């Protein structure tokens, strides 16, 4: 039973309390097929800034479906976590306390940090334990995130709510004429899909097929809001989009067919804005887009998933007057690409299945085995191949990469995936080549970095490996 089915059957309204969050819209009712459903105001996670952060991994409960309580996990809240905004050059300190009854970790996805504070599966926080990582922000402005990375439990813990967004700002982002008024024209959109049991609890891996393809739900939410609506001004609006789903790939588009501008990939601004009418985002990928609502005062449009019969993810209600005007500049940044001809080696990463488990290069994850040893400042080519008839993607800790070939040709690299990335989509039987270099930080065998498929059920079932940097 998904939320829309429940509401249409019962006529009930949805109540969705979320600690540390605020609504950015008044409740709106819409008619669908002669039935009235109540949309939920888009929730805004708590915004934390500064250099000292206290994070509490905790249990909670949410009333996603009216009259039923869903047991959840959260970080400083009942479900999901805050948005943490930091600045390049600052040294940040965390107190991460685990009040759960099971071990957990917290990985800074997309953040360029030393191996011993990366938050991978070797850095478990036991129940009642406290982890106190500290590191200096050493990267350009970007939208990243943090989430559980517990060995064999990542999928379930993220599904229950252990995830949040992490934003890096710098002097360059400060100077750009972009929307940057939080919850006014600058919004985080953490997109997820979930499935519920009839008692309101999350349904996680009810079938073997769910474990094989990756867990996909039939109910969609953004920032923990189901069927959300947001009131917006008639100006450019910035959406920082994170696909925090376990396995689903979204193709995002606007219902009116208008183009929007992509301004950033996973790890940095694009050099120039890219005009698109749709963009594909696989699990863990981030994109930043700017939608121009200047001429849409009084109108309503929706953000839809074209991969799922144009399912509505978010309703945009343009009903506010702009208090300021921004114009996306023609030049956003200058990226320094790595030179593939400088590569000292090519490493293969073959995504497949071995002895019933997912694998990379024929072996499944082993916490005691180091799969690759890398060296600082050496340029490498990684050739990633999906040998299976199902979708995978590939994520590397520690650094970002640039995609230089897709399926044997540079011409096949999609425009919106050009730039600095840490996660890349591979459709069935795809191959990609990326150029990569480890810089600044090392990692030894006690706290190595990870590479893995970011379809979380595949990661938990073996499609992950480890590397050191010397």
PDB file of N, CA and C in Angstrom, residues 11 53 178 187 353:
ATOM      1  N   UNK A  11      -9.433   8.992   2.201  1.00  0.00           N
ATOM      2  CA  UNK A  11      -9.714  10.430   2.295  1.00  0.00           C
ATOM      3  C   UNK A  11      -9.000  11.083   3.451  1.00  0.00           C
ATOM      4  N   UNK A  53      30.321  20.363  15.091  1.00  0.00           N
ATOM      5  CA  UNK A  53      29.021  19.751  14.833  1.00  0.00           C
ATOM      6  C   UNK A  53      28.820  18.535  15.736  1.00  0.00           C
ATOM      7  N   UNK A 178      24.281  33.539  -8.244  1.00  0.00           N
ATOM      8  CA  UNK A 178      23.409  32.371  -8.247  1.00  0.00           C
ATOM      9  C   UNK A 178      22.393  32.491  -7.118  1.00  0.00           C
ATOM     10  N   UNK A 187      17.325  25.374  -2.547  1.00  0.00           N
ATOM     11  CA  UNK A 187      16.660  24.276  -1.846  1.00  0.00           C
ATOM     12  C   UNK A 187      17.431  22.964  -2.005  1.00  0.00           C
ATOM     13  N   UNK A 353      29.188 -11.107 -11.183  1.00  0.00           N
ATOM     14  CA  UNK A 353      28.730 -12.010 -10.126  1.00  0.00           C
ATOM     15  C   UNK A 353      29.649 -13.211 -10.071  1.00  0.00           C
TER      16      UNK A 353
END
